[in-house]
Coordinates of C-alpha atoms in Angstrom, one line a residue:
M1 CA -14.3 -15.0 78.3
N2 CA -11.3 -12.8 78.4
I3 CA -9.2 -13.1 75.2
A4 CA -5.7 -11.7 74.3
V5 CA -4.7 -11.2 70.7
L6 CA -1.1 -10.6 69.6
I7 CA -0.8 -7.8 67.0
K8 CA 2.1 -6.9 64.9
S9 CA 2.6 -3.9 62.6
V10 CA 4.0 -4.8 59.2
V11 CA 4.6 -3.1 55.8
A12 CA 1.6 -3.5 53.5
T13 CA 2.3 -6.3 51.0
D14 CA 1.7 -3.9 48.0
E15 CA 4.3 -1.4 49.3
S16 CA 7.8 -1.1 47.9
V17 CA 10.8 -1.0 50.3
T18 CA 14.4 -0.4 49.6
V19 CA 17.7 -1.7 51.1
S20 CA 20.4 0.7 52.0
G21 CA 23.6 -0.1 53.8
G22 CA 22.4 -3.6 54.7
E23 CA 19.2 -2.2 56.3
I24 CA 15.6 -2.1 55.1
E25 CA 14.3 1.4 54.5
D26 CA 10.6 1.3 55.3
T27 CA 9.9 4.4 57.3
E28 CA 7.7 5.9 54.6
A29 CA 5.9 2.7 53.7
K30 CA 2.3 2.2 54.6
R31 CA 1.9 -0.2 57.5
V32 CA -1.0 -2.5 58.4
I33 CA -1.9 -5.1 61.0
N34 CA -0.2 -8.4 60.0
P35 CA -2.8 -10.2 57.9
Y36 CA -2.6 -13.4 59.8
D37 CA -3.1 -11.5 63.1
E38 CA -6.4 -10.1 61.6
Y39 CA -7.8 -13.7 61.4
G40 CA -7.0 -14.2 65.1
L41 CA -8.5 -10.8 66.0
E42 CA -11.7 -11.6 64.0
E43 CA -12.1 -14.9 65.7
A44 CA -11.6 -13.3 69.1
L45 CA -14.2 -10.7 68.3
R46 CA -16.7 -13.4 67.2
W47 CA -16.2 -15.3 70.5
K48 CA -16.7 -12.1 72.5
E49 CA -20.0 -11.6 70.6
S50 CA -21.1 -15.2 71.3
F51 CA -19.9 -15.7 74.9
G52 CA -19.2 -12.2 76.3
G53 CA -16.0 -11.1 77.9
T54 CA -13.3 -8.8 76.6
V55 CA -10.7 -8.7 73.9
T56 CA -7.3 -7.2 74.7
V57 CA -4.8 -6.6 71.9
I58 CA -1.1 -6.7 72.7
G59 CA 1.8 -5.4 70.7
A60 CA 5.5 -4.7 71.1
G61 CA 7.2 -1.7 69.4
A62 CA 7.0 2.0 69.1
D63 CA 4.6 4.4 67.3
R64 CA 3.9 2.2 64.4
A65 CA 2.9 -0.6 66.7
A66 CA 0.6 1.8 68.4
E67 CA -1.1 2.6 65.1
A68 CA -1.8 -1.1 64.5
L69 CA -3.3 -1.4 68.0
R70 CA -5.5 1.6 67.4
T71 CA -6.8 -0.1 64.2
A72 CA -7.6 -3.2 66.3
L73 CA -9.5 -1.1 68.8
A74 CA -11.5 0.3 65.9
M75 CA -12.3 -3.2 64.7
G76 CA -13.9 -4.0 68.1
A77 CA -11.2 -4.8 70.6
D78 CA -11.8 -3.4 74.1
E79 CA -8.3 -2.5 75.3
A80 CA -4.8 -2.4 74.0
L81 CA -1.4 -3.0 75.7
L82 CA 1.6 -1.5 74.0
I83 CA 5.0 -2.7 75.2
R84 CA 7.2 0.3 74.3
V85 CA 10.5 -1.0 72.9
D86 CA 12.8 -0.5 69.9
E87 CA 11.6 -3.2 67.5
R88 CA 15.0 -3.6 65.9
S89 CA 16.7 -4.2 69.3
V90 CA 14.6 -7.4 70.1
D91 CA 14.2 -10.7 68.3
E92 CA 11.5 -13.3 68.6
H93 CA 13.0 -14.7 71.9
A94 CA 13.0 -11.3 73.6
T95 CA 9.6 -10.3 72.2
A96 CA 8.0 -13.5 73.6
K97 CA 9.5 -12.8 77.0
L98 CA 7.9 -9.4 77.1
I99 CA 4.5 -10.5 75.8
A100 CA 4.4 -13.6 78.1
S101 CA 5.1 -11.3 81.1
A102 CA 2.2 -9.0 80.0
I103 CA -0.2 -11.9 79.6
S104 CA 0.8 -13.4 83.0
Q105 CA -0.1 -10.2 84.8
R106 CA -3.8 -10.6 83.7
R107 CA -6.3 -13.4 83.6
F108 CA -6.9 -14.7 80.0
E109 CA -8.6 -17.9 79.0
V110 CA -7.4 -17.8 75.4
A111 CA -4.7 -16.0 73.3
W112 CA -4.9 -15.7 69.6
A113 CA -2.1 -14.7 67.2
G114 CA -1.3 -15.0 63.5
H115 CA 0.3 -18.2 62.2
M116 CA 3.2 -16.1 61.1
S117 CA 4.1 -12.5 60.1
V118 CA 4.4 -11.5 56.5
D119 CA 7.7 -9.7 57.1
N120 CA 10.0 -12.2 58.9
G121 CA 7.8 -15.3 58.5
A122 CA 9.5 -16.9 61.5
G123 CA 6.3 -18.0 63.2
Q124 CA 8.0 -18.2 66.6
V125 CA 6.6 -15.6 69.0
A126 CA 3.2 -17.2 69.8
I127 CA 4.8 -20.6 70.3
R128 CA 7.4 -19.2 72.6
V129 CA 4.8 -17.3 74.6
A130 CA 2.8 -20.5 75.0
E131 CA 5.9 -22.4 76.2
L132 CA 6.8 -19.6 78.7
L133 CA 3.2 -19.6 80.1
G134 CA 2.9 -23.4 80.2
W135 CA -0.1 -23.3 77.9
P136 CA -1.1 -25.9 75.2
H137 CA -0.7 -24.6 71.7
A138 CA -2.2 -25.3 68.3
G139 CA -0.8 -23.6 65.2
A140 CA -2.3 -22.8 61.8
V141 CA -5.9 -23.2 63.0
V142 CA -8.6 -23.1 60.3
A143 CA -11.6 -24.0 62.5
C144 CA -12.2 -23.8 66.2
E145 CA -15.2 -24.7 68.5
L146 CA -15.6 -24.1 72.2
T147 CA -17.4 -27.1 73.9
D148 CA -19.9 -26.8 76.7
D149 CA -17.4 -28.4 79.1
G150 CA -14.9 -25.6 78.3
K151 CA -12.6 -27.4 75.9
L152 CA -11.4 -26.4 72.5
L153 CA -11.9 -28.5 69.4
V154 CA -9.6 -27.2 66.7
T155 CA -8.8 -28.2 63.1
R156 CA -5.3 -27.1 62.0
D157 CA -3.8 -27.0 58.6
A158 CA -1.1 -29.6 58.2
E159 CA 0.6 -28.7 54.9
G160 CA -2.2 -29.8 52.5
D161 CA -3.9 -32.1 55.1
S162 CA -5.7 -31.3 58.3
E163 CA -5.5 -32.5 61.9
D164 CA -8.2 -32.4 64.7
W165 CA -7.0 -31.5 68.2
E166 CA -8.6 -31.1 71.6
L167 CA -7.1 -28.5 74.0
T168 CA -7.8 -27.5 77.5
L169 CA -8.0 -23.8 78.6
P170 CA -6.1 -21.6 78.9
A171 CA -4.5 -22.1 75.4
M172 CA -2.6 -20.3 72.6
L173 CA -4.0 -20.6 69.1
T174 CA -2.5 -19.2 65.9
A175 CA -4.8 -18.4 63.0
Q176 CA -4.3 -19.6 59.4
Q177 CA -5.8 -18.1 56.3
G178 CA -9.3 -19.5 55.8
L179 CA -10.3 -19.4 59.5
N180 CA -12.7 -16.5 58.8
E181 CA -13.1 -13.2 56.9
P182 CA -11.8 -10.3 58.9
R183 CA -14.1 -7.2 59.3
Y184 CA -13.2 -3.7 58.3
P185 CA -13.3 -0.9 60.9
A186 CA -16.6 1.0 60.7
L187 CA -16.8 4.7 61.2
A188 CA -18.5 4.2 64.6
G189 CA -15.7 1.8 65.6
I190 CA -13.0 4.4 64.6
M191 CA -14.7 7.0 66.7
K192 CA -15.1 4.7 69.7
A193 CA -11.4 3.6 69.5
K194 CA -10.3 7.1 70.5
R195 CA -11.9 6.6 73.9
K196 CA -10.7 3.1 74.5
P197 CA -7.7 2.6 76.8
L198 CA -4.2 2.0 75.3
T199 CA -1.9 1.3 78.1
E200 CA 1.9 1.6 77.6
L201 CA 4.2 -0.8 79.3
T202 CA 8.0 -0.9 79.5
P203 CA 10.4 -3.9 79.9
E204 CA 11.1 -2.6 83.4
L205 CA 7.4 -2.6 84.4
L206 CA 7.2 -6.2 83.1
G207 CA 10.3 -7.3 85.0
V208 CA 12.2 -8.2 81.8
D209 CA 15.9 -7.1 81.6
L210 CA 16.6 -7.0 77.8
A211 CA 20.3 -6.6 78.5
G212 CA 20.4 -9.6 80.8
E213 CA 21.2 -13.1 79.7
E214 CA 17.7 -14.4 80.1
A215 CA 16.1 -12.0 77.6
S216 CA 19.0 -11.0 75.4
P217 CA 18.5 -11.6 71.7
R218 CA 19.4 -15.1 70.5
T219 CA 19.6 -14.1 66.8
E220 CA 21.4 -11.3 65.0
R221 CA 20.7 -9.8 61.6
L222 CA 24.0 -9.5 59.8
G223 CA 22.6 -7.6 56.8
C224 CA 20.0 -7.4 54.0
E225 CA 20.4 -7.3 50.3
T226 CA 18.0 -7.2 47.4
P227 CA 17.7 -10.3 45.2
P228 CA 19.9 -10.3 42.0
A229 CA 18.3 -9.0 38.9
R230 CA 16.8 -11.8 36.8
P231 CA 18.5 -12.2 33.4
A232 CA 16.5 -11.7 30.2
G233 CA 15.0 -14.7 28.5
R234 CA 16.7 -16.2 25.5
K235 CA 15.2 -17.6 22.3
L236 CA 16.8 -20.6 20.7
A237 CA 17.0 -20.7 16.9
G238 CA 17.3 -23.6 14.4
T239 CA 15.5 -26.9 14.0
A240 CA 13.9 -28.7 16.9
K241 CA 17.0 -31.0 17.1
E242 CA 19.4 -28.0 17.1
Q243 CA 17.4 -26.2 19.8
A244 CA 17.3 -29.3 22.0
A245 CA 21.1 -29.7 21.6
E246 CA 21.7 -26.1 22.5
L247 CA 19.3 -26.2 25.4
L248 CA 21.1 -29.3 26.8
G249 CA 24.4 -27.5 26.5
L250 CA 23.1 -24.5 28.3
L251 CA 21.7 -26.6 31.2
R252 CA 25.0 -28.4 31.6
G253 CA 27.1 -25.2 31.2
E254 CA 25.6 -21.9 32.3
A255 CA 22.8 -23.2 34.4
Q256 CA 24.7 -26.3 35.8
A257 CA 21.3 -27.9 36.2
L258 CA 22.7 -31.3 35.0
K259 CA 26.0 -31.1 36.8
G260 CA 27.3 -34.6 37.7
R261 CA 24.8 -36.4 35.3
G262 CA 25.8 -38.3 32.3

């Protein structure tokens, strides 16, 4: 079974970033594979170990995306495809066009991706890729089984509940937390990763014109700003009755939490 896994490089969640001039400054921040993508990669590696085949990781970006792909190779992926592009010049629509073109040039039975990325949290790319390829798609997968007749039985998270679906191959699946426990790259895997192929692709090689109407970005980031500082807490004095009266006044006044109520 030949499996594709979408990989994105994101800033580690324990890192600090700053905003300057309406742009996020994260060039010095530590970057990692998007945690949700790790669940998809782990599941793909387990399927490879059970059924054979290959695992190809695919990412779009520049050097930081290449680092994430190298980490995925160290975890056990067989090959990496880097779509060389300026990450800030493409949105989810354009990224999906590039990845769908890369997948269509090869024969894959299944593609895995993260349910969403921890930076933008849009959760769009995998779904858009599935639509472009004409593949069925199941999102937020927490359990998956391949049947003897080549169908997928998946359980997906449905905001506190779960749903059981059956899909035919080829299919796109996005991994939710709880699907598995991702492995760490072992020293042997890190050494082997240096010899594994990492092929660089360009939009031109994929037949995607980022300046054309079909693949031009559909969204535009107007700016970023940090959240306002939280005000300090306030202690209310007096009797319980006096405190309740003052609290009610604050809710109606400064907080406007009771605006429009009698």
